[in-house]
Amino acid sequence: MIYNLNLATTEDFFSSNYPNVDSYPDVITLLDSFTFETVNYIKVTHWLDGTDISTNEPELVDGTVFRKKAPNVYYARESILNKKSLNIKWFGAKGDGVTNDTNAFNKISDFVFEQRKRNVSISSIYIPNGRFKITDTFYIPLRGHLYGESSLNSIIIANIDKPLLRVLQSKTNLNAFHEQTGKTIIRDLSLGGRYFDEEPDEFNDKADGFKPNKTGILISKMLRVELNNLFIKGFEGYGILYDTTYYQTLRSCYFTNNAIGVEARDSTTILFDNCEFRKNSRGIHFKACFSNWVKNCIFEENIAKYLTAPSINNPLNYLNTSSSSIFFEGEACKNNTISECYFEADLQNIVFDDFVSGNIVRGCFFIGASHYQTKPEFPLFRVAVFKEFASENLFESNTYLTINNQIPPIRFKFYPQAKNNVFKFLLEGYLERFIQDNDIDFQNSYINNGLIYNMPIALADSANQKFERNKRNQIRPYIQEAPNKVFVNDILIRNGRVGCWNGAYWLENDGSILGIKRFGNTNEKDPNGSITGMAYYDTQLNKPIFKKNNLADWVDVNGNPV
């Protein structure tokens, strides 16, 4: 029997004695009190797990899906019997941006976890268009599916000292590590913290600074969580925090105005694909993580002031603080790859902290610091910073151009114990700019400290050139009687410019004649006109030699007499 009550509301029907009948119908058509949609409730005698309803388990009568009408009379919402998604508004959420919807989120969370405990596969939650304000963490189960109408219209806001959203295996054991074969999916949502409604201002101090507990999503000890098309803004801590996880996917997500967009700790096999990080203090922070991949992502103006940032009084302090797009920390940070990404208007793009080694930056586009390069208080844009013992990291096949199609400063910061980092440049012009822009840093960090063997290695395959230990060589020996260019120790030629022999004169790069022959056989060198420290390429010895003193004594690069 089907009984239509002229569309009485769900709350009116289940909270009163209406209608006063001796026998309740099998199916009742009602008007949902919150969504105003027409719904059917079906009289049931068993719970979803098949247990007889006479067990009268109060935790299963949630007041939305299962409802009690009279003694031993229970109804279930028809959609749940068809395994459809649960709408947060069925549980009383308003989504008006004013009402506290925490109770509705707690109720829907309790329901799906209770069903999961009973091996019932009901875990798909739908967040319709609206702005939902909550004041407690919203928990969803592993292998669940949380989705909205769109990333800019289905919005969940929380200004709390805990995660807004957390994925769990069990609410009773928050620290359980679980390996599952299924996938948890969260997509098409906006998640907002305290500053969700503020446009980011990169040099505007946040009132209370960095608050690590204020996090958008916490994924701890969980596997295979896919985050797709999320808009995450205004968190004073982390937009997303991965803690001891692997097999994670982050795709087409947008992070802005957060202290740190994403932090990953002790994690591996995280894929960042086609994401955007704009005007955070830091884009991504890898801490003791290995074998992760960031590809096709955009990083721009990640210099918001949640943490210490540059100031007029201390313009270089960003070398030791937060402002960066990607930060690698910890000796375990190895084999992470950054590829096909775009970097613009950061004061420093990538930081390799102490003891970080074996990471790759390949095929990326670095456009420079944009207008910040012209500000006197922020003079030193850095492509990357290599701190102490940051070693054997690789920059390969990257592009360095400004919006005017010019080569921007290719400036790095090398700490003295940062050693053997490798740069493979696409163009000879990149190599020339690299040597020119880092000459002072090479001098201060390496040469003055007697650490020339720690210097980076730079290659330009297109020009067959190699820069190592502050000298220029050919990558492969010339099989020619008179090579067009022979490179000598750059530091011994003024201003770091490299000379070349044109067959008649030794020229600087600007074409000026140095005046003293610096190329030829052993007998052609000029002992009287030459000065101490001068370099001369001896074609008989096939190597550069150097004037040792004001006598006729010459030595090779290792100080051995020749």
Coordinates of C-alpha atoms in Angstrom, one line a residue:
M1 CA 0.0 0.0 0.0
I2 CA 1.3 3.5 -0.9
Y3 CA 0.0 6.4 1.2
N4 CA 0.3 10.0 0.0
L5 CA -0.3 12.6 2.8
N6 CA -0.6 15.6 0.5
L7 CA 3.1 16.1 0.9
A8 CA 3.4 16.6 4.6
T9 CA 7.0 17.5 5.5
T10 CA 9.4 14.9 6.9
E11 CA 9.8 16.6 10.2
D12 CA 6.1 17.1 10.7
F13 CA 5.3 13.5 9.9
F14 CA 8.0 11.8 12.1
S15 CA 7.8 14.2 15.0
S16 CA 4.1 13.9 15.6
N17 CA 1.3 11.4 15.8
Y18 CA 0.0 12.6 12.4
P19 CA -1.7 10.7 10.8
N20 CA -3.6 8.9 13.5
V21 CA -4.0 5.5 11.8
D22 CA -4.0 1.9 13.0
S23 CA -1.8 0.6 10.1
Y24 CA 1.0 2.6 8.6
P25 CA 1.5 2.3 4.8
D26 CA 4.5 0.5 3.2
V27 CA 5.5 3.6 1.3
I28 CA 5.0 7.3 2.3
T29 CA 5.6 10.2 0.0
L30 CA 6.8 13.3 1.9
L31 CA 8.3 16.8 1.3
D32 CA 11.9 17.0 2.7
S33 CA 11.9 19.7 5.3
F34 CA 15.4 20.9 4.3
T35 CA 15.8 20.4 0.6
F36 CA 12.0 20.6 -0.3
E37 CA 12.3 17.7 -2.6
T38 CA 9.7 15.0 -2.8
V39 CA 11.0 11.8 -1.2
N40 CA 9.7 8.3 -0.5
Y41 CA 10.1 6.5 2.8
I42 CA 9.7 2.8 2.9
K43 CA 8.7 0.7 5.9
V44 CA 11.5 -1.7 6.8
T45 CA 12.0 -4.7 9.0
H46 CA 15.8 -5.0 8.6
W47 CA 18.8 -2.7 8.9
L48 CA 21.1 -2.3 5.8
D49 CA 23.4 -5.1 7.1
G50 CA 20.4 -7.5 7.2
T51 CA 20.1 -7.5 11.0
D52 CA 16.5 -7.7 12.2
I53 CA 15.1 -4.3 13.0
S54 CA 13.6 -5.7 16.3
T55 CA 17.1 -5.5 17.8
N56 CA 16.2 -1.8 18.2
E57 CA 19.8 -0.4 17.9
P58 CA 19.5 3.3 18.6
E59 CA 22.7 4.2 16.8
L60 CA 21.1 3.2 13.5
V61 CA 18.1 5.5 13.9
D62 CA 19.9 8.6 12.7
G63 CA 16.8 10.7 12.2
T64 CA 17.4 11.2 8.5
V65 CA 17.8 7.9 6.7
F66 CA 16.3 5.6 9.2
R67 CA 13.4 7.0 11.3
K68 CA 11.1 5.7 13.9
K69 CA 7.4 6.5 13.6
A70 CA 5.8 4.3 16.3
P71 CA 6.8 1.4 18.4
N72 CA 8.2 -1.3 16.1
V73 CA 7.5 0.9 13.1
Y74 CA 10.5 2.1 11.1
Y75 CA 11.0 3.8 7.8
A76 CA 14.1 4.2 5.6
R77 CA 14.6 6.8 2.9
E78 CA 14.2 5.0 -0.4
S79 CA 17.4 6.4 -2.0
I80 CA 19.5 4.7 0.6
L81 CA 18.1 1.3 -0.4
N82 CA 19.2 2.1 -4.0
K83 CA 22.8 2.9 -2.7
K84 CA 22.6 6.5 -3.9
S85 CA 24.7 9.4 -2.5
L86 CA 23.8 11.1 0.8
N87 CA 23.0 14.8 0.5
I88 CA 24.3 16.9 3.4
K89 CA 21.1 19.0 3.3
W90 CA 19.1 15.9 4.2
F91 CA 20.8 16.0 7.6
G92 CA 19.7 19.6 8.2
A93 CA 22.6 21.7 6.8
K94 CA 21.6 25.1 5.6
G95 CA 24.6 26.2 3.5
D96 CA 23.8 29.8 4.0
G97 CA 27.2 30.9 5.3
V98 CA 25.7 32.0 8.6
T99 CA 24.1 28.9 10.2
N100 CA 26.5 26.6 12.0
D101 CA 26.1 23.3 10.0
T102 CA 28.4 21.3 12.2
N103 CA 25.6 19.1 13.6
A104 CA 24.6 18.0 10.1
F105 CA 28.2 17.2 9.1
N106 CA 28.6 15.2 12.3
K107 CA 25.4 13.3 11.7
I108 CA 26.2 12.3 8.1
S109 CA 29.7 11.3 9.2
D110 CA 28.4 9.1 12.0
F111 CA 26.0 7.4 9.6
V112 CA 28.6 6.5 7.0
F113 CA 31.1 5.3 9.6
E114 CA 28.4 3.1 11.3
Q115 CA 27.5 1.6 8.0
R116 CA 31.2 1.0 7.1
K117 CA 31.6 -0.8 10.5
R118 CA 28.8 -3.1 9.4
N119 CA 30.4 -3.7 5.9
V120 CA 27.6 -1.7 4.2
S121 CA 29.0 0.3 1.2
I122 CA 27.2 3.6 1.8
S123 CA 29.9 6.3 1.8
S124 CA 29.2 8.7 -1.0
I125 CA 28.4 12.2 0.3
Y126 CA 27.2 15.1 -1.9
I127 CA 27.7 18.8 -1.0
P128 CA 25.4 20.9 -3.1
N129 CA 26.0 24.6 -4.0
G130 CA 26.2 26.7 -0.8
R131 CA 28.5 28.0 1.8
F132 CA 28.6 25.6 4.8
K133 CA 30.1 26.8 8.0
I134 CA 31.4 24.2 10.5
T135 CA 33.2 24.4 13.8
D136 CA 34.6 20.9 14.1
T137 CA 36.5 18.5 11.9
F138 CA 34.5 16.7 9.3
Y139 CA 35.6 13.0 9.1
I140 CA 35.0 10.8 6.0
P141 CA 35.9 7.1 5.7
L142 CA 38.5 5.5 3.6
R143 CA 37.2 4.4 0.2
G144 CA 34.5 7.1 0.5
H145 CA 33.5 9.7 -2.1
L146 CA 33.0 13.3 -1.1
Y147 CA 32.0 15.6 -3.9
G148 CA 30.5 19.0 -4.6
E149 CA 28.6 20.7 -7.4
S150 CA 31.7 22.7 -8.4
S151 CA 35.0 23.9 -6.9
L152 CA 33.8 27.5 -6.5
N153 CA 30.2 26.9 -5.5
S154 CA 30.2 24.1 -3.0
I155 CA 32.1 25.7 -0.1
I156 CA 33.0 24.4 3.4
I157 CA 34.4 27.1 5.8
A158 CA 36.1 26.5 9.2
N159 CA 38.2 28.7 11.4
I160 CA 39.3 26.1 13.9
D161 CA 42.6 24.9 15.5
K162 CA 42.3 21.5 13.9
P163 CA 41.9 20.1 10.4
L164 CA 38.7 21.0 8.5
L165 CA 38.6 17.6 6.8
R166 CA 40.2 14.3 7.7
V167 CA 40.2 10.9 6.1
L168 CA 40.0 8.0 8.6
Q169 CA 39.7 4.3 8.7
S170 CA 38.0 4.4 12.1
K171 CA 36.8 7.3 14.3
T172 CA 37.8 5.3 17.4
N173 CA 41.5 5.0 16.4
L174 CA 42.7 8.2 14.8
N175 CA 46.3 7.0 14.3
A176 CA 45.6 3.7 12.7
F177 CA 47.7 2.9 9.6
H178 CA 45.5 1.2 7.0
E179 CA 46.4 -0.3 3.6
Q180 CA 43.4 -0.5 1.4
T181 CA 43.0 -1.5 -2.2
G182 CA 40.2 0.9 -3.0
K183 CA 40.5 4.6 -3.5
T184 CA 39.1 7.6 -1.6
I185 CA 38.0 10.5 -3.8
I186 CA 37.4 14.1 -2.8
R187 CA 36.5 16.5 -5.6
D188 CA 34.8 19.6 -6.8
L189 CA 34.8 21.6 -3.6
S190 CA 36.2 24.7 -2.0
L191 CA 37.7 24.5 1.5
G192 CA 38.4 27.8 3.3
G193 CA 40.1 29.0 6.4
R194 CA 40.2 32.3 8.3
Y195 CA 41.3 34.3 5.3
F196 CA 39.0 32.7 2.7
D197 CA 37.3 36.0 1.9
E198 CA 40.5 38.1 1.7
E199 CA 42.5 38.7 -1.5
P200 CA 46.1 37.8 -0.8
D201 CA 48.5 40.6 -0.4
E202 CA 52.1 39.2 -0.7
F203 CA 53.6 41.8 1.7
N204 CA 50.7 42.2 4.2
D205 CA 51.6 40.6 7.5
K206 CA 48.9 38.2 8.9
A207 CA 47.8 39.2 12.4
D208 CA 48.7 35.9 14.1
G209 CA 51.3 34.5 11.8
F210 CA 51.7 30.8 11.2
K211 CA 49.3 28.4 13.0
P212 CA 50.1 24.8 12.0
N213 CA 47.0 23.3 13.5
K214 CA 44.8 25.3 11.2
T215 CA 44.7 22.9 8.2
G216 CA 42.4 22.2 5.3
I217 CA 42.8 18.5 4.8
L218 CA 44.8 16.0 6.9
I219 CA 45.7 12.7 5.3
S220 CA 47.7 10.7 7.9
K221 CA 48.8 7.0 7.5
M222 CA 46.2 6.6 4.6
L223 CA 46.8 5.2 1.2
R224 CA 45.3 6.0 -2.2
V225 CA 43.4 9.3 -1.6
E226 CA 42.7 11.2 -4.8
L227 CA 42.0 15.0 -4.5
N228 CA 40.6 16.5 -7.7
N229 CA 39.5 20.1 -8.6
L230 CA 39.7 21.6 -5.1
F231 CA 40.0 25.3 -4.3
I232 CA 41.9 25.7 -1.1
K233 CA 42.3 29.2 0.4
G234 CA 43.0 31.2 3.5
F235 CA 44.5 28.6 5.9
E236 CA 47.0 29.9 8.5
G237 CA 48.7 26.4 8.6
Y238 CA 48.6 23.9 5.7
G239 CA 46.1 23.7 2.9
I240 CA 46.8 20.0 2.8
L241 CA 49.0 18.0 5.1
Y242 CA 50.2 14.5 4.1
D243 CA 51.7 12.6 7.0
T244 CA 53.3 9.2 6.4
T245 CA 51.3 8.4 3.3
Y246 CA 51.9 7.1 -0.2
Y247 CA 50.1 6.4 -3.5
Q248 CA 48.4 9.9 -3.3
T249 CA 47.1 11.9 -6.2
L250 CA 46.5 15.7 -6.2
R251 CA 45.1 16.9 -9.5
S252 CA 43.8 20.2 -10.9
C253 CA 43.8 21.9 -7.4
Y254 CA 44.2 25.6 -6.7
F255 CA 46.0 26.9 -3.6
T256 CA 46.1 30.6 -2.6
N257 CA 46.6 32.7 0.5
N258 CA 47.7 29.8 2.6
A259 CA 50.7 29.8 4.9
I260 CA 51.8 26.5 3.2
G261 CA 49.8 25.1 0.3
V262 CA 50.9 21.5 0.8
E263 CA 53.2 19.9 3.3
A264 CA 54.3 16.2 3.0
R265 CA 56.1 14.4 5.8
D266 CA 57.7 11.0 5.5
S267 CA 55.7 10.3 2.4
T268 CA 56.3 8.9 -1.1
T269 CA 54.7 8.4 -4.5
I270 CA 52.6 11.6 -4.3
L271 CA 51.6 12.9 -7.7
F272 CA 51.0 16.6 -8.1
D273 CA 49.4 17.1 -11.5
N274 CA 48.2 20.4 -13.1
C275 CA 47.9 22.3 -9.8
E276 CA 48.3 26.0 -9.2
F277 CA 50.1 27.6 -6.2
R278 CA 49.6 31.4 -6.1
K279 CA 50.4 33.9 -3.3
N280 CA 51.0 31.4 -0.5
S281 CA 54.0 31.9 1.8
R282 CA 55.2 28.5 0.5
G283 CA 53.8 26.4 -2.2
I284 CA 55.0 22.8 -1.4
H285 CA 57.1 21.7 1.5
F286 CA 58.6 18.2 1.3
K287 CA 60.0 17.0 4.6
A288 CA 61.9 13.7 4.6
C289 CA 60.0 12.6 1.4
F290 CA 61.3 10.6 -1.5
S291 CA 60.2 9.6 -5.0
N292 CA 57.4 12.2 -5.4
W293 CA 56.5 13.9 -8.7
V294 CA 55.4 17.5 -9.3
K295 CA 54.4 18.0 -13.0
N296 CA 52.6 20.7 -15.1
C297 CA 52.1 22.9 -12.1
I298 CA 52.1 26.7 -11.9
F299 CA 53.9 28.6 -9.0
E300 CA 53.5 32.3 -8.9
E301 CA 54.2 35.0 -6.2
N302 CA 54.5 32.6 -3.3
I303 CA 55.7 35.3 -0.9
A304 CA 52.7 36.0 1.3
K305 CA 53.7 37.0 4.8
Y306 CA 52.4 34.3 7.2
L307 CA 56.0 33.5 8.1
T308 CA 59.1 35.7 8.1
A309 CA 59.4 37.4 4.7
P310 CA 61.7 40.1 3.2
S311 CA 61.7 43.6 4.5
I312 CA 63.4 46.8 3.6
N313 CA 65.6 46.5 6.7
N314 CA 66.6 42.9 5.9
P315 CA 66.2 42.3 2.2
L316 CA 68.1 39.0 2.1
N317 CA 66.4 37.2 5.0
Y318 CA 64.2 35.3 2.6
L319 CA 67.2 33.0 2.0
N320 CA 66.7 31.5 5.4
T321 CA 62.9 31.7 5.8
S322 CA 59.6 30.9 4.2
S323 CA 59.2 32.6 0.9
S324 CA 59.5 29.9 -1.8
S325 CA 57.5 27.8 -4.1
I326 CA 59.1 24.4 -3.3
F327 CA 61.1 23.6 -0.2
F328 CA 63.0 20.3 0.3
E329 CA 64.0 19.5 3.9
G330 CA 65.8 16.5 5.4
E331 CA 68.5 14.0 4.3
A332 CA 65.8 11.5 3.2
C333 CA 64.5 14.0 0.6
K334 CA 65.8 12.2 -2.5
N335 CA 64.6 11.3 -6.0
N336 CA 61.8 13.9 -6.1
T337 CA 61.1 15.2 -9.6
I338 CA 59.9 18.7 -10.6
S339 CA 59.0 18.7 -14.3
E340 CA 57.3 20.8 -16.9
C341 CA 56.3 23.4 -14.2
Y342 CA 56.1 27.2 -14.5
F343 CA 57.7 29.6 -12.0
E344 CA 57.1 33.4 -11.9
A345 CA 57.5 36.3 -9.5
D346 CA 58.9 34.3 -6.6
L347 CA 61.9 35.7 -4.7
Q348 CA 63.3 32.1 -4.6
N349 CA 61.7 29.3 -6.5
I350 CA 63.2 26.2 -4.9
V351 CA 65.1 25.7 -1.7
F352 CA 67.3 22.6 -1.1
D353 CA 67.9 22.5 2.6
D354 CA 70.8 21.0 4.4
F355 CA 71.8 17.5 3.3
V356 CA 69.2 17.3 0.5
S357 CA 70.5 15.4 -2.5
G358 CA 69.6 13.5 -5.6
N359 CA 66.5 15.5 -6.8
I360 CA 65.7 16.6 -10.3
V361 CA 64.3 19.8 -11.8
R362 CA 63.7 19.2 -15.5
G363 CA 61.9 21.0 -18.4
C364 CA 60.6 23.9 -16.3
F365 CA 60.0 27.5 -17.3
F366 CA 61.5 30.2 -15.0
I367 CA 60.4 33.7 -16.0
G368 CA 62.1 35.5 -13.1
A369 CA 60.9 37.6 -10.3
S370 CA 58.9 40.0 -12.5
H371 CA 58.5 43.5 -11.0
Y372 CA 60.1 42.5 -7.7
Q373 CA 63.5 42.5 -9.5
T374 CA 63.1 46.3 -9.8
K375 CA 62.3 46.9 -6.2
P376 CA 65.4 48.1 -4.3
E377 CA 64.4 46.4 -1.1
F378 CA 64.2 43.0 -2.9
P379 CA 67.2 43.0 -5.2
L380 CA 68.3 39.3 -5.3
F381 CA 65.8 37.0 -7.0
R382 CA 67.1 33.4 -6.8
V383 CA 66.1 30.5 -9.0
A384 CA 67.1 28.2 -6.2
V385 CA 69.0 28.0 -3.0
F386 CA 71.4 25.2 -2.1
K387 CA 72.1 25.1 1.6
E388 CA 74.9 23.2 3.4
F389 CA 75.7 19.8 2.0
A390 CA 72.8 20.0 -0.5
S391 CA 74.5 17.9 -3.1
E392 CA 74.2 16.3 -6.5
N393 CA 70.8 17.8 -7.4
L394 CA 70.2 18.2 -11.1
F395 CA 68.7 21.1 -13.1
E396 CA 68.2 19.9 -16.6
S397 CA 66.8 21.4 -19.9
N398 CA 65.0 24.3 -18.2
T399 CA 64.0 27.5 -20.0
Y400 CA 64.9 31.0 -18.5
L401 CA 63.0 33.9 -20.2
T402 CA 61.3 37.1 -19.3
I403 CA 58.0 38.4 -20.6
N404 CA 60.1 40.4 -23.1
N405 CA 61.8 37.2 -24.4
Q406 CA 65.1 38.2 -22.7
I407 CA 67.2 36.0 -20.5
P408 CA 66.5 36.9 -16.8
P409 CA 69.1 36.7 -14.0
I410 CA 70.0 33.0 -13.6
R411 CA 71.0 33.6 -10.0
F412 CA 71.4 30.9 -7.4
K413 CA 72.6 30.8 -3.8
F414 CA 75.3 28.3 -3.0
Y415 CA 76.3 27.7 0.6
P416 CA 80.0 26.6 0.9
Q417 CA 79.3 23.0 1.6
A418 CA 76.7 22.6 -1.1
K419 CA 78.7 20.5 -3.6
N420 CA 78.5 19.0 -7.0
N421 CA 75.1 20.2 -8.0
V422 CA 74.7 19.8 -11.8
F423 CA 73.2 22.2 -14.3
K424 CA 72.6 21.2 -17.9
F425 CA 71.6 24.2 -20.0
L426 CA 69.8 24.2 -23.3
L427 CA 71.5 27.2 -24.6
E428 CA 75.0 28.7 -24.5
G429 CA 73.5 32.0 -23.4
Y430 CA 72.1 30.3 -20.3
L431 CA 75.5 29.1 -19.4
E432 CA 77.1 32.5 -19.9
R433 CA 74.5 34.1 -17.8
F434 CA 74.8 31.5 -15.1
I435 CA 78.6 32.1 -14.8
Q436 CA 78.2 35.9 -14.8
D437 CA 75.3 36.1 -12.3
N438 CA 76.9 33.7 -9.8
D439 CA 80.5 34.9 -10.0
I440 CA 80.4 36.8 -6.7
D441 CA 78.7 33.9 -5.0
F442 CA 81.3 31.4 -6.3
Q443 CA 84.1 33.7 -5.0
N444 CA 82.6 34.2 -1.6
S445 CA 81.3 30.6 -1.0
Y446 CA 83.9 28.5 -2.7
I447 CA 87.1 30.2 -3.8
N448 CA 87.7 32.3 -0.7
N449 CA 87.1 29.2 1.5
G450 CA 89.3 26.9 -0.5
L451 CA 86.4 24.8 -1.5
I452 CA 86.7 25.0 -5.3
Y453 CA 86.0 21.3 -5.6
N454 CA 82.5 21.8 -4.2
M455 CA 81.5 24.2 -7.0
P456 CA 78.5 23.3 -9.2
I457 CA 79.1 21.7 -12.6
A458 CA 77.4 23.4 -15.6
L459 CA 77.1 22.1 -19.1
A460 CA 75.8 23.5 -22.4
D461 CA 75.6 20.5 -24.8
S462 CA 74.6 22.7 -27.7
A463 CA 77.9 24.6 -27.4
N464 CA 80.0 21.7 -26.3
Q465 CA 81.0 23.5 -23.1
K466 CA 81.6 22.5 -19.5
F467 CA 82.1 24.8 -16.5
E468 CA 83.7 23.0 -13.5
R469 CA 85.8 24.2 -10.5
N470 CA 85.6 27.7 -11.9
K471 CA 87.2 26.9 -15.3
R472 CA 85.8 26.3 -18.7
N473 CA 86.6 23.2 -20.8
Q474 CA 85.2 21.4 -23.8
I475 CA 82.9 18.5 -23.0
R476 CA 84.7 16.4 -25.6
P477 CA 88.3 17.1 -26.9
Y478 CA 88.5 18.9 -30.2
I479 CA 89.8 16.9 -33.2
Q480 CA 91.1 20.1 -34.8
E481 CA 94.5 21.6 -35.4
A482 CA 93.2 25.1 -34.5
P483 CA 90.0 25.2 -32.4
N484 CA 87.9 28.3 -32.7
K485 CA 87.6 28.6 -29.0
V486 CA 89.8 27.5 -26.2
F487 CA 88.6 28.3 -22.6
V488 CA 90.8 29.0 -19.7
N489 CA 90.4 29.6 -16.0
D490 CA 87.6 32.2 -15.8
I491 CA 88.6 33.7 -12.5
L492 CA 91.9 34.8 -13.9
I493 CA 90.3 36.9 -16.6
R494 CA 88.9 40.1 -15.3
N495 CA 85.2 40.4 -14.6
G496 CA 84.8 36.7 -15.1
R497 CA 84.7 37.0 -18.9
V498 CA 86.1 34.3 -21.0
G499 CA 88.6 35.0 -23.8
C500 CA 89.0 33.2 -27.1
W501 CA 91.8 33.0 -29.8
N502 CA 90.6 34.0 -33.2
G503 CA 93.7 32.8 -35.0
A504 CA 95.5 36.2 -34.8
Y505 CA 94.5 37.8 -31.5
W506 CA 93.3 36.7 -28.1
L507 CA 89.9 38.4 -27.7
E508 CA 87.5 39.0 -24.8
N509 CA 83.8 38.3 -25.3
D510 CA 83.2 41.9 -26.1
G511 CA 85.9 41.7 -28.9
S512 CA 88.6 43.8 -27.1
I513 CA 92.2 42.6 -27.5
L514 CA 93.8 41.5 -24.3
G515 CA 97.2 42.4 -25.8
I516 CA 99.2 39.4 -24.7
K517 CA 99.2 36.1 -26.7
R518 CA 97.4 33.4 -24.7
F519 CA 97.3 30.6 -27.2
G520 CA 100.0 28.7 -29.1
N521 CA 102.9 26.3 -28.7
T522 CA 105.3 26.2 -25.8
N523 CA 107.9 28.5 -27.3
E524 CA 105.4 31.2 -28.4
K525 CA 104.3 32.3 -24.9
D526 CA 105.7 35.7 -23.8
P527 CA 107.5 35.4 -20.5
N528 CA 108.4 39.0 -20.3
G529 CA 105.1 40.6 -21.1
S530 CA 103.0 38.1 -19.1
I531 CA 102.1 38.7 -15.5
T532 CA 101.9 36.4 -12.6
G533 CA 98.7 34.3 -12.7
M534 CA 98.1 34.8 -16.4
A535 CA 96.6 31.8 -18.2
Y536 CA 98.1 30.5 -21.5
Y537 CA 96.8 27.5 -23.5
D538 CA 99.7 25.4 -24.6
T539 CA 98.8 23.5 -27.7
Q540 CA 101.7 21.1 -27.4
L541 CA 100.7 20.2 -23.9
N542 CA 97.0 20.4 -24.9
K543 CA 96.1 22.2 -21.6
P544 CA 96.1 25.6 -19.9
I545 CA 99.2 26.6 -18.0
F546 CA 99.7 29.6 -15.6
K547 CA 102.5 32.1 -14.9
K548 CA 103.8 31.2 -11.4
N549 CA 106.0 34.3 -10.7
N550 CA 107.9 37.1 -12.4
L551 CA 110.5 34.7 -13.6
A552 CA 109.9 32.3 -16.5
D553 CA 108.2 29.6 -14.3
W554 CA 104.9 28.1 -15.4
V555 CA 102.7 25.5 -13.7
D556 CA 99.6 23.5 -14.7
V557 CA 96.2 23.8 -12.9
N558 CA 97.5 21.5 -10.1
G559 CA 100.6 23.6 -9.5
N560 CA 103.0 21.2 -11.1
P561 CA 105.9 22.7 -13.1
V562 CA 105.6 22.5 -16.9

